[in-house]
Coordinates of C-alpha atoms in Angstrom, one line a residue:
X1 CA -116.1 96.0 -24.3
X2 CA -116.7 96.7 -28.2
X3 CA -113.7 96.0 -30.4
X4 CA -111.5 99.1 -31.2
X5 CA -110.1 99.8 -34.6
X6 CA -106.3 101.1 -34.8
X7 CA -106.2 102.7 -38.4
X8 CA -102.8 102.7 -40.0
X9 CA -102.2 105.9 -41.3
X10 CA -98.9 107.3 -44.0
X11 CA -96.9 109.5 -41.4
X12 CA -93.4 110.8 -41.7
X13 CA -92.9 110.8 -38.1
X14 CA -90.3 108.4 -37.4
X15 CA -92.3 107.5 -34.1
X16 CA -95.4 106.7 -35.9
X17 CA -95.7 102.8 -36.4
X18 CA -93.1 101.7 -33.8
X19 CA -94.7 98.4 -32.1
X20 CA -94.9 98.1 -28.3
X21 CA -92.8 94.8 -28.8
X22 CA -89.9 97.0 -29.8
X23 CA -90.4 99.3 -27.0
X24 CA -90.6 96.2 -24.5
X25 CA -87.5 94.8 -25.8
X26 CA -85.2 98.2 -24.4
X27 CA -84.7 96.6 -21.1
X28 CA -83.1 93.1 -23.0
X29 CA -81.1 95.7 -25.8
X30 CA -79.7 98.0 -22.9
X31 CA -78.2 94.6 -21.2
X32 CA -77.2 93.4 -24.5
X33 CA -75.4 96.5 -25.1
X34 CA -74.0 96.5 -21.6
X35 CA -72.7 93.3 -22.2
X36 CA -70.8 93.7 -25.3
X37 CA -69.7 97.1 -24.7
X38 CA -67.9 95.8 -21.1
X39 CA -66.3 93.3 -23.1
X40 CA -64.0 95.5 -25.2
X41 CA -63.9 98.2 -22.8
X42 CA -61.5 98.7 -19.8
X43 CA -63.0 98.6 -16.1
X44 CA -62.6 101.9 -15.5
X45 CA -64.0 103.1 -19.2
X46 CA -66.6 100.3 -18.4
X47 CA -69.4 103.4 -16.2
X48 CA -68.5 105.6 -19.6
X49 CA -70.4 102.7 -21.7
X50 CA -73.3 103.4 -20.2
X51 CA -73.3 106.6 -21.2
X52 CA -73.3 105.2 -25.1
X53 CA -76.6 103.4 -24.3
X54 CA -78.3 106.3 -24.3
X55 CA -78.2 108.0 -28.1
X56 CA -77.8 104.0 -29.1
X57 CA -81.3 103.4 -27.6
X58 CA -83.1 106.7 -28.7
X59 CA -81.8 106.0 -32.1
X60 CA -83.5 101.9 -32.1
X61 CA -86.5 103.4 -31.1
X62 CA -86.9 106.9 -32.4
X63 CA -84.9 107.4 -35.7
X64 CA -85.4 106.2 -39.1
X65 CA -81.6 106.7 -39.2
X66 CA -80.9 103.1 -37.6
X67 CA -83.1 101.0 -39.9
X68 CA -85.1 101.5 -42.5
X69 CA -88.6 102.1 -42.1
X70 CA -91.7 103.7 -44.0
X71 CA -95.2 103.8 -42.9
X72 CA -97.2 101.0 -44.9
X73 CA -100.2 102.3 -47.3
X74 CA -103.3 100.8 -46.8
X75 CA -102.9 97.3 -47.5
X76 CA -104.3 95.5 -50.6
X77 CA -103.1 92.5 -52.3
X78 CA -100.9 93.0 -55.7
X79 CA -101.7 91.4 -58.7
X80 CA -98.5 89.4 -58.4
X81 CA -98.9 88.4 -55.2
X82 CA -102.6 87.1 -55.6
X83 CA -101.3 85.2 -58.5
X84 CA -98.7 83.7 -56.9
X85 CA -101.0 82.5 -53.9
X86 CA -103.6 81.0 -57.1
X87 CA -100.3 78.7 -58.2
X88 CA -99.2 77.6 -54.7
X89 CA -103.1 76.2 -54.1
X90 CA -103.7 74.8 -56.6
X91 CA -100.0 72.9 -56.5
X92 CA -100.2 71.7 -53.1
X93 CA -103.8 70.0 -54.3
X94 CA -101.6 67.9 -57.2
X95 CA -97.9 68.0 -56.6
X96 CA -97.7 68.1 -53.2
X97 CA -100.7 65.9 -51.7
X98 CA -99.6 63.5 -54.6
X99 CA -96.0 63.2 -52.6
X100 CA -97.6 63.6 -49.6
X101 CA -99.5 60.3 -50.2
X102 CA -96.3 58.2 -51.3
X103 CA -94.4 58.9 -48.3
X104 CA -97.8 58.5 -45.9
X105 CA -97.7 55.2 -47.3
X106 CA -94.2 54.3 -47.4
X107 CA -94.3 55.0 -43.3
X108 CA -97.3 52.9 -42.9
X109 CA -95.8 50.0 -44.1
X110 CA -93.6 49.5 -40.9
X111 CA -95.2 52.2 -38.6
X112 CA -98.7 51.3 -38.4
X113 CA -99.2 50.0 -34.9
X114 CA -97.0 52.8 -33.1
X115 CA -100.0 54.2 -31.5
X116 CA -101.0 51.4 -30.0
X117 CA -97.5 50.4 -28.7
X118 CA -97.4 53.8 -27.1
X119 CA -100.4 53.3 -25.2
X120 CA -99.7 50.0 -24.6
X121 CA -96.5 51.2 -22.8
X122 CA -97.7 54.4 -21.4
X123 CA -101.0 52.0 -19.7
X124 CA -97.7 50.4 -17.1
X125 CA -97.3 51.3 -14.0
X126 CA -94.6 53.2 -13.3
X127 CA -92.8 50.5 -11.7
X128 CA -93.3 48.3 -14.2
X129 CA -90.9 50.7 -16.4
X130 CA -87.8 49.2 -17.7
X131 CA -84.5 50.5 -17.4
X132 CA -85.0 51.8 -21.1
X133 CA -88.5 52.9 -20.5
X134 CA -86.8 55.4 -18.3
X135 CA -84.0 57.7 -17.8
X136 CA -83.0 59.8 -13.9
X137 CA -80.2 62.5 -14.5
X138 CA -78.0 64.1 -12.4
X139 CA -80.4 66.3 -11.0
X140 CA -83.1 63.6 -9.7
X141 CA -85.5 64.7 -12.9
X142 CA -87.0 61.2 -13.5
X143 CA -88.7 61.1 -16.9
X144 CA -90.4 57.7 -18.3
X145 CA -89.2 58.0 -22.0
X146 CA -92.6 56.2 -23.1
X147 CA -91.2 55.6 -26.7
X148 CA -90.2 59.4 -26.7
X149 CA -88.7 59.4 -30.3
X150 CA -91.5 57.2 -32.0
X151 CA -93.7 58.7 -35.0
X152 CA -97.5 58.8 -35.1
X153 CA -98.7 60.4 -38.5
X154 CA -102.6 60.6 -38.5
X155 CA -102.9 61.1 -42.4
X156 CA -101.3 62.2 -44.6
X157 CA -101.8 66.0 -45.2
X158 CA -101.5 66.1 -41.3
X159 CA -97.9 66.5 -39.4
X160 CA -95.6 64.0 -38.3
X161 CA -96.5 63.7 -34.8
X162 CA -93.8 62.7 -32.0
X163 CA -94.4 61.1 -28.5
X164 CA -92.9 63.4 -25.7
X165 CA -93.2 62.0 -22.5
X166 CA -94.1 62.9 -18.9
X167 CA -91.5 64.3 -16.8
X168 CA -90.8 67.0 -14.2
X169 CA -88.8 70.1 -14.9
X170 CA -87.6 73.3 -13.6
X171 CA -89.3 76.3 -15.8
X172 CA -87.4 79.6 -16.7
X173 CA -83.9 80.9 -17.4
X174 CA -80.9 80.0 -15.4
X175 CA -78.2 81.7 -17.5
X176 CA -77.1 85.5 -17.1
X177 CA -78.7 86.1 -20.4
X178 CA -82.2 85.5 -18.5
X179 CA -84.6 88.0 -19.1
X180 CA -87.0 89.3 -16.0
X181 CA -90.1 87.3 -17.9
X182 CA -88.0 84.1 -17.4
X183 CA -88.0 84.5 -13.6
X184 CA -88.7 82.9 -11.1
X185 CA -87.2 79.3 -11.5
X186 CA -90.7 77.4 -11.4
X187 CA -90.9 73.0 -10.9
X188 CA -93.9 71.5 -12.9
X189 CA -94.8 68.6 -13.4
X190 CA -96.0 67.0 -16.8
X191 CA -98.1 64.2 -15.8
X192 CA -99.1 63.2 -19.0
X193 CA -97.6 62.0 -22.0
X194 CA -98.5 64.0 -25.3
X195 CA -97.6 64.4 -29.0
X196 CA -96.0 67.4 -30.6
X197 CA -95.6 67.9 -34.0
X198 CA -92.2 67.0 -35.6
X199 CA -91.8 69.7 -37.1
X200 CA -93.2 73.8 -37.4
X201 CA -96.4 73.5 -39.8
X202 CA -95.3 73.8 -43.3
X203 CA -96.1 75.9 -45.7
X204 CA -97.8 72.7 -47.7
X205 CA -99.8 71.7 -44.3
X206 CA -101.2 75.0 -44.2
X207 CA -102.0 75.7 -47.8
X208 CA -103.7 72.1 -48.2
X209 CA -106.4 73.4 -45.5
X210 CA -106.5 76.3 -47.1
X211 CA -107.3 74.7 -50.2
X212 CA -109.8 72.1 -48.9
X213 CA -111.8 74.8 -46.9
X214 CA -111.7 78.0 -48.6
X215 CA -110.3 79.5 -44.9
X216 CA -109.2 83.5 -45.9
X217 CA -107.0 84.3 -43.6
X218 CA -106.8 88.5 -43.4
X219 CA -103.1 88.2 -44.1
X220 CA -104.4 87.6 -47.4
X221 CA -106.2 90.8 -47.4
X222 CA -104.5 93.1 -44.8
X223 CA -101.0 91.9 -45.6
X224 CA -97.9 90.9 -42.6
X225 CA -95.6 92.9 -40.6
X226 CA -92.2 92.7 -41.9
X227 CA -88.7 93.8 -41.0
X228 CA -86.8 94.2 -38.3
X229 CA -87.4 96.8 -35.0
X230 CA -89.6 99.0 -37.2
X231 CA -92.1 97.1 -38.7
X232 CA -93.8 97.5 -41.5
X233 CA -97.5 96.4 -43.0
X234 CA -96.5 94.9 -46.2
X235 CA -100.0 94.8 -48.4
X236 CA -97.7 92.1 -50.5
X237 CA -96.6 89.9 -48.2
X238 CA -98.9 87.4 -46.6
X239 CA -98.6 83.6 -45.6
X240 CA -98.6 82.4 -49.2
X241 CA -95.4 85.0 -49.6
X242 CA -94.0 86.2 -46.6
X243 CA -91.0 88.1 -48.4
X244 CA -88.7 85.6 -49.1
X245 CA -89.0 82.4 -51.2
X246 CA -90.3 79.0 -50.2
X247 CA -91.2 75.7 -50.8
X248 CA -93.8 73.6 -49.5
X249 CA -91.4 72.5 -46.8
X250 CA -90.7 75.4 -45.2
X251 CA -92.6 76.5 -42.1
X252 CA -95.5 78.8 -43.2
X253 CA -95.0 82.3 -41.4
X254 CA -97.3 85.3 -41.5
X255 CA -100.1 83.9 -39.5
X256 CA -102.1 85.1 -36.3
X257 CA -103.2 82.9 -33.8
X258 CA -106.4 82.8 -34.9
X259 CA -105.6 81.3 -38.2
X260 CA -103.5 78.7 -35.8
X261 CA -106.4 77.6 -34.2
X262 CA -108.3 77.3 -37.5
X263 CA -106.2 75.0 -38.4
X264 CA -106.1 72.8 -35.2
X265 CA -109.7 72.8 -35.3
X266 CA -110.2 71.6 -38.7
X267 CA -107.4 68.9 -38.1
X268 CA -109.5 67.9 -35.0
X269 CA -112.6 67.6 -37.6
X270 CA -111.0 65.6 -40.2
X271 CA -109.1 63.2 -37.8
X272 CA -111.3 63.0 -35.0
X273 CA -107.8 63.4 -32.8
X274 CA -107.7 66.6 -30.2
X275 CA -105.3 68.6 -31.9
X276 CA -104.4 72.1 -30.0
X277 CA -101.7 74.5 -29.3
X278 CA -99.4 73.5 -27.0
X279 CA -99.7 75.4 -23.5
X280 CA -96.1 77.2 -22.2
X281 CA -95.1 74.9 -20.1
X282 CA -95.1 72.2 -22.2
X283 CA -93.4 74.0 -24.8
X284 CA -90.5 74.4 -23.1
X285 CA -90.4 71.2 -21.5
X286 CA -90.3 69.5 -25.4
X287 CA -87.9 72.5 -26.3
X288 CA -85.7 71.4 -23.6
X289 CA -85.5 67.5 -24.8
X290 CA -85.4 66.9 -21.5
X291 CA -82.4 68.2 -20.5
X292 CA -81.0 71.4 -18.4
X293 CA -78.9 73.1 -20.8
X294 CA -79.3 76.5 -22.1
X295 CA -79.8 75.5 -26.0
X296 CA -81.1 72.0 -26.5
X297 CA -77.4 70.5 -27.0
X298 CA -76.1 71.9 -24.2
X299 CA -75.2 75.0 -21.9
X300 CA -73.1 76.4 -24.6
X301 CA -73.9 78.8 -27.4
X302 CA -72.5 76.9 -30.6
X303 CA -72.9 78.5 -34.2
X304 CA -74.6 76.4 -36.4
X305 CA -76.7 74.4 -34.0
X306 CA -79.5 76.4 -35.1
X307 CA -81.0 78.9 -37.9
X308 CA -80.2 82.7 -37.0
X309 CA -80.0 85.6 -38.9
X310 CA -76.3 86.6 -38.2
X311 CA -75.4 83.7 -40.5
X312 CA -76.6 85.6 -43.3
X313 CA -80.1 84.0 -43.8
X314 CA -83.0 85.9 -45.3
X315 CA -86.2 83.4 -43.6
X316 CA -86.9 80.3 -42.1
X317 CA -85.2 77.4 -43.9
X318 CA -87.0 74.2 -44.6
X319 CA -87.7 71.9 -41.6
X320 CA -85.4 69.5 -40.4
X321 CA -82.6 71.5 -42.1
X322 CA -80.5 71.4 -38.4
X323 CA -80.3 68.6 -35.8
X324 CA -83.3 68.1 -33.6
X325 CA -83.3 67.5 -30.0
X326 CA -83.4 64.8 -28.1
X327 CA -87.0 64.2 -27.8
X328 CA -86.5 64.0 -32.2
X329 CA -88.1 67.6 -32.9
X330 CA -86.6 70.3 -35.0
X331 CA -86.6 73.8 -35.1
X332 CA -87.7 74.4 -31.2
X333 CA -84.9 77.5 -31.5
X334 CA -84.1 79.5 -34.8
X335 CA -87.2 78.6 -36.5
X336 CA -90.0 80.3 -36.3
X337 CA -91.7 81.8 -33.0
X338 CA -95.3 80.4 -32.0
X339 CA -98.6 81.0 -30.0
X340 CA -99.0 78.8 -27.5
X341 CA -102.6 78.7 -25.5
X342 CA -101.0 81.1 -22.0
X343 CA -102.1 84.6 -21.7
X344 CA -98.9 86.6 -21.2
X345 CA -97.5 86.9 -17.8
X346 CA -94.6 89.2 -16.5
X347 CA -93.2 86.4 -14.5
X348 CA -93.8 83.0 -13.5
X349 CA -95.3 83.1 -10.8
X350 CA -98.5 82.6 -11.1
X351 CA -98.2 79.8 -13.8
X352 CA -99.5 76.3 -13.2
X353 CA -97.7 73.9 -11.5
X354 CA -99.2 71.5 -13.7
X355 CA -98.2 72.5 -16.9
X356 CA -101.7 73.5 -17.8
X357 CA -102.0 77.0 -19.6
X358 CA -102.9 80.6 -18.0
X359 CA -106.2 81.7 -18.6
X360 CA -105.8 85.4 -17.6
X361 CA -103.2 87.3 -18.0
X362 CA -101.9 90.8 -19.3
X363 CA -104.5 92.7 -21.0
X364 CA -103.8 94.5 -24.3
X365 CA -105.3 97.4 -23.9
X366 CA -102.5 100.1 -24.1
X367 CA -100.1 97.7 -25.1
X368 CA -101.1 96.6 -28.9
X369 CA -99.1 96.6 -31.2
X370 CA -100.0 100.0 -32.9
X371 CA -99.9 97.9 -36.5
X372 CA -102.4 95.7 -35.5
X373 CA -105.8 96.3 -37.0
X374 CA -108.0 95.0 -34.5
X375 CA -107.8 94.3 -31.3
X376 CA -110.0 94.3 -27.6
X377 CA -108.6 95.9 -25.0
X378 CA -109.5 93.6 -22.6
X379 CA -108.4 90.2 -24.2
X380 CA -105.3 89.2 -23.4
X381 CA -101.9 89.1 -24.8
X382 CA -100.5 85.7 -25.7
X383 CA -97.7 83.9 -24.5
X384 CA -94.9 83.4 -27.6
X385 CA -92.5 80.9 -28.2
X386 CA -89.4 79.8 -29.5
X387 CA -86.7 82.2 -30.4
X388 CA -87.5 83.1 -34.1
X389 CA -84.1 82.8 -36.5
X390 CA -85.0 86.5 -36.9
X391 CA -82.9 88.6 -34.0
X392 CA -84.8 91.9 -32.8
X393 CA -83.2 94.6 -31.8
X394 CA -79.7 96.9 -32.6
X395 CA -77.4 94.1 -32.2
X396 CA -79.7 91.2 -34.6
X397 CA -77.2 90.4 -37.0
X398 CA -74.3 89.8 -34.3
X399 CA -73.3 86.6 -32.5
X400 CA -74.8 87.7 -29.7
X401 CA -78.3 88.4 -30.5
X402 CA -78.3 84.3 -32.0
X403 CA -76.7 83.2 -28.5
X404 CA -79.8 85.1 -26.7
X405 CA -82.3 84.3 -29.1
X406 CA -81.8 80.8 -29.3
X407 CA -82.1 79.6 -25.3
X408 CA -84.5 77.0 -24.5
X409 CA -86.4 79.8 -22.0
X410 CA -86.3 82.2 -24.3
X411 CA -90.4 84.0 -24.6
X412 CA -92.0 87.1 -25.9
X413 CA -95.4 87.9 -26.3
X414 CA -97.8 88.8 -29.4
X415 CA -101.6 90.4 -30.0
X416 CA -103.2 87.3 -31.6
X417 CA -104.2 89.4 -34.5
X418 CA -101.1 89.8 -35.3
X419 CA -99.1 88.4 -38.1
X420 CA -95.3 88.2 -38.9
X421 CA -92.9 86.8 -40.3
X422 CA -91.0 85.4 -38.6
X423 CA -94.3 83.2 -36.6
X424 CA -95.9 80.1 -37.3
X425 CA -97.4 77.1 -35.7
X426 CA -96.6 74.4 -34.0
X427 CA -99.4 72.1 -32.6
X428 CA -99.5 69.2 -29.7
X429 CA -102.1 66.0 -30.0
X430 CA -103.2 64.5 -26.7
X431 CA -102.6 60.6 -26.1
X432 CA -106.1 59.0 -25.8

């Protein structure tokens, strides 16, 4: 089927614009409000609550009253902005690659062999495994923790890598805050070790391929959706300057999937090492650190733990800026969301048991975003991870939008055209 173009068109409708994510996200904002509302009301005021959810909803989705919003022009890049994209390329080429190269070589020095330690270990057989190699919880998950926290960092404009090992889990949401999407419970089983970068890409990663390829991505040229249940095409925003100020070590943001697997691919070029998105399943299961909890640190909501807008912060904040998990990576929650390789499905059941990704899924078709500028009907919508520190919907700058957004289980989707921000990349490396 040919490609369609949706045009994006100045309309003082308040309707005009809104993105199918907002309108699929009514079902999680009507039990948010529920929840809250039933916890300051009496029970028998409690039925009269639910009354309230209905001029609440109508005014998230169909009033300009409840946030601001104002159809986008067409977009084209501002003289400011394109200047400020020259400077940040041709910094990360002296600057940044320059500090990138010290540290590279300060972590060879005593890191060298680490890849071939880890297969060295991961080549036992499973009974071979120490008591170290290896760790059995309360729930009779056994996981061989094949030097789970070590390090492998390809080169130097490349990502720390870490080592996340096999390991059997339960997928989905076991908490009342579980959306439908996070149901049914599903076991898989990760056979296979694999890598996963330490960190969300940075903005320096990203603009060091840039720079070494000449790869245009169309957020340079068609700008990024920005702010919060209306969005908005911003013509001056892009993944060089997503809104709010960075640094070279902040995750970059304002990218589609395709420009994610540009990258992977040129990494797999330039390294000779399969780089690739990671598929959903194991995206949780190195989310999860290999543990049952809700969050990564437990089954607890705890403020702080992670980045989240109702602590007063505008963007992502630069990597490693709040504990990692236990497998050593940072930012799973409360930084940016990501593609992974799954086509969207409603539920789990038809996911892979083996932790591979799902080929088919949801189509687009009547559900693009209507800010997306191209899209085919027929391809798919992908599969989104990791609760963004941004928190959609009428109650995003509250406590409880962080304690919902931040779960371990927690999944969206996204048209791969388009770009936000509040998404990056994150990328896995298979284990020769």
């Amino acid at each position: 089927m040919p490609s369609t173009r949706t045009e994006l068109r100045s309309d003082p409708t308040p309707f005009h614009g809104v993105s199918i994510y907002a309108i699929s996200r009514l079902d999680s904002l009507a039990k948010q409000l529920t929840e809250i509302l039933s916890m300051h009301l009496s029970v028998q005021n409690r039925a009269k609550s639910r009354v309230l959810l209905i001029p609440l909803t109508l005014c998230a989705v169909f009033t300009s009253a409840c946030t601001s919003f104002n159809p986008a022009e067409d977009p084209k890049i501002t003289a400011e902005a394109q200047k400020k994209k020259t400077e940040l390329l041709e910094s990360v080429s002296t600057s940044w690659i320059q500090r990138r190269s010290r540290e590279y070589g300060e972590w060879q020095s005593s890191n060298s062999d680490n890849e071939n330690q880890l297969k060295s270990i991961i080549d036992k057989a499973p009974e071979q495994a120490t008591k170290k190699d290896r760790s059995i919880d309360a729930n009779d998950r056994v996981t061989f923790f094949y030097l789970s926290t070590t390090e492998i960092w390809d080169k130097h404009f490349a990502p720390k890598m870490v080592a996340i090992p096999s390991g059997e889990f339960s997928i989905g949401g076991r908490d009342k805050k579980a959306d439908s999407n996070e149901k049914p419970l599903k076991r898989i089983a990760i056979k296979k070790p694999f890598l996963v970068s330490k960190n969300p890409i940075t903005l320096g990663e990203f603009a060091y391929f840039v720079k070494k390829t000449g790869y245009k991505s169309d957020s340079g040229i068609k700008g990024c959706l920005f702010n919060s249940i209306f969005w908005q095409l911003g013509s001056e925003h892009g993944w060089a300057f997503p809104g709010y100020e960075q640094s070279f070590d902040h995750p970059v943001v304002c990218i589609n999937k395709h420009d994610a697997l540009a990258y992977a691919d040129w990494l797999r070029k330039v390294t000779n090492k399969n780089y690739r998105l990671l598929t959903e399943a194991e995206y949780e299961w190195a989310a999860s650190g290999g543990k049952d909890g809700a969050y990564h640190w437990g089954d607890t909501y705890e403020e702080g733990k992670g980045n989240c807008s109702v602590r007063g912060t505008e963007g992502v904040k630069p990597v490693g800026s709040y504990e990692s998990n236990s497998f050593g990576l940072f930012d799973m929650a409360g930084g940016p969301t990501t593609y992974v390789q799954d086509c969207f499905l409603d539920n789990y059941e038809a996911l892979p048991a083996d932790g591979s990704a799902v080929k088919q899924g949801k189509p687009a078709g009547g559900l693009v975003d209507k800010l997306a500028e191209t899209y085919k009907p027929d391809e798919c919508l992908s599969s989104v991870r990791g609760g963004s520190w941004w928190v959609v919907g009428l109650f995003q700058n509250t406590y409880h939008g962080c304690e919902n957004s931040l779960r371990i289980s927690k999944r969206s989707f996204g048209n791969i055209n388009s770009r936000q921000f509040n998404r990056g990349l994150r990328l896995a490396r298979d284990i020769p």
